[in-house]
Amino acid sequence: MLKRRRYLMCPPTYFAVEYSINPWMDPAAPVDVDRAVEQWTALRTTYERLGHTVEVIEPVPGLPDMVFAANGATVVDGTVLGAQFRHPQRAPEAPAYLAWFARNGFVTHEAKAVNEGEGDLLVAGDFILAGTGPRTEPAGARQAQEVLGRPVVTLRLVDPRYYHLDTALAVLDSGNVAYYPQAFSRGSQQVLRRLYPDAVLAGAADAAALGLNAVSDGHRVVLPVQATRFAERLAARGYEPVPVDVSELHKAGGGPKCCTLEVRES
Ligand code: ARG
């Protein structure tokens, strides 16, 4: 369903690649923070041009990955489940995001097990698809079902490059998704085929461009400009690809969706 979305984003003011917690991150490779800020600003402007509302959380010095707002929480019907990060480097982001939601009048719940927010918990119509393995634990996915009140379908991620569900799968609308099959275990691939026989599949090159790290409003799909073949496939299926360049953030293993936390009100 096409509707105005409300997004929370965090500017990459303190963005850096200082540690490596996924295979894309090379602390020896230079990062251009000004360029990251420009690319992030263009992403924000793109959402606004599409008619969506963007709110901004204050970045915290010393938290270089805080730009990846998707990991900050999961919000369904105005209820907020906070995150708990697997790696200590990102742990302080969880209370920072939860405090933003509390200040803005939301009912908040603290995470009791590892869950990396919308990086791994994707709302797909009536259910939540949960990526487990590299980051989110099965217990974190179970808590999401309890707190958010939607059935959770867990999918096991098996390729370290696709360490969050949102690097391997994008929700296109309430009834369909796009994904890169090889990122999932055999059983999870079967589950996806059963749930989404008409899914849009991405190939290896588009997956490596983090093309699946896309944000759809049900029709317009904001995705990395480098994922050209995937954009063509989306267009052929009636979606409107909206390419953006977030190449600096790719150095940390991120794309447009990582920078975007959807705030779903009741
Ligand atoms: N460097 C960050 C990490 O490894 C990137 C997070 C990207 N976020 C996402 N939703 N996939 O945690």
mmCIF file of C-alpha atoms and ligand atoms in Angstrom, residues 15-17 19-25 64-72 85 87 90 93 116-120 135 163-168 210 213 249 251-260, ligand 1:
data_model
loop_
_atom_site.group_PDB
_atom_site.id
_atom_site.type_symbol
_atom_site.label_atom_id
_atom_site.label_comp_id
_atom_site.label_asym_id
_atom_site.label_seq_id
_atom_site.Cartn_x
_atom_site.Cartn_y
_atom_site.Cartn_z
ATOM 1 C CA PHE A 15 30.957 8.201 10.656
ATOM 2 C CA ALA A 16 34.178 6.179 10.396
ATOM 3 C CA VAL A 17 35.367 2.632 9.824
ATOM 4 C CA TYR A 19 36.685 -1.484 13.677
ATOM 5 C CA SER A 20 35.565 -4.415 11.562
ATOM 6 C CA ILE A 21 32.398 -6.286 12.516
ATOM 7 C CA ASN A 22 31.382 -7.350 9.018
ATOM 8 C CA PRO A 23 33.435 -8.385 5.954
ATOM 9 C CA TRP A 24 32.859 -5.063 4.157
ATOM 10 C CA MET A 25 34.604 -3.022 6.856
ATOM 11 C CA PRO A 64 30.628 5.720 14.075
ATOM 12 C CA ASP A 65 27.897 3.224 13.060
ATOM 13 C CA MET A 66 25.024 5.203 14.588
ATOM 14 C CA VAL A 67 24.184 6.466 11.080
ATOM 15 C CA PHE A 68 22.655 3.000 10.554
ATOM 16 C CA ALA A 69 19.372 3.938 12.215
ATOM 17 C CA ALA A 70 17.604 0.778 11.049
ATOM 18 C CA ASN A 71 19.460 -1.085 13.777
ATOM 19 C CA GLY A 72 18.239 1.246 16.524
ATOM 20 C CA PHE A 85 23.702 -5.257 19.707
ATOM 21 C CA HIS A 87 29.119 -6.305 19.261
ATOM 22 C CA ARG A 90 27.634 -0.609 18.981
ATOM 23 C CA GLU A 93 23.468 3.034 20.402
ATOM 24 C CA GLU A 116 19.589 -5.556 15.746
ATOM 25 C CA GLY A 117 16.345 -3.746 15.076
ATOM 26 C CA GLU A 118 15.029 -3.438 11.562
ATOM 27 C CA GLY A 119 18.342 -4.659 10.261
ATOM 28 C CA ASP A 120 17.013 -8.135 11.077
ATOM 29 C CA ARG A 135 23.525 -10.919 14.658
ATOM 30 C CA TYR A 163 24.989 -10.370 8.089
ATOM 31 C CA HIS A 164 21.654 -8.571 8.508
ATOM 32 C CA LEU A 165 18.372 -9.616 6.894
ATOM 33 C CA ASP A 166 18.091 -6.196 5.244
ATOM 34 C CA THR A 167 21.297 -6.863 3.284
ATOM 35 C CA ALA A 168 19.722 -9.949 1.688
ATOM 36 C CA LEU A 210 23.922 -4.101 -1.283
ATOM 37 C CA ASN A 213 19.282 -2.809 1.212
ATOM 38 C CA LEU A 249 28.408 4.074 3.685
ATOM 39 C CA LYS A 251 32.456 0.886 3.216
ATOM 40 C CA ALA A 252 30.846 0.073 6.558
ATOM 41 C CA GLY A 253 28.562 -2.528 4.987
ATOM 42 C CA GLY A 254 25.566 -0.217 4.769
ATOM 43 C CA GLY A 255 23.088 1.031 2.199
ATOM 44 C CA PRO A 256 19.916 3.143 2.087
ATOM 45 C CA LYS A 257 17.805 0.836 4.248
ATOM 46 C CA CYS A 258 20.470 0.661 6.979
ATOM 47 C CA CYS A 259 20.209 4.455 7.306
ATOM 48 C CA THR A 260 16.433 4.367 7.680
HETATM 49 N N1 ARG B 1 28.838 -1.443 10.286
HETATM 50 C C1 ARG B 1 27.500 -1.736 10.666
HETATM 51 C C2 ARG B 1 27.426 -3.099 11.337
HETATM 52 O O1 ARG B 1 28.156 -3.985 10.954
HETATM 53 C C3 ARG B 1 26.604 -1.676 9.477
HETATM 54 C C4 ARG B 1 25.161 -1.843 9.822
HETATM 55 C C5 ARG B 1 24.276 -1.800 8.625
HETATM 56 N N2 ARG B 1 22.926 -1.797 9.003
HETATM 57 C C6 ARG B 1 21.978 -2.584 8.478
HETATM 58 N N3 ARG B 1 20.759 -2.387 8.818
HETATM 59 N N4 ARG B 1 22.288 -3.593 7.676
HETATM 60 O O2 ARG B 1 26.684 -3.311 12.256
#
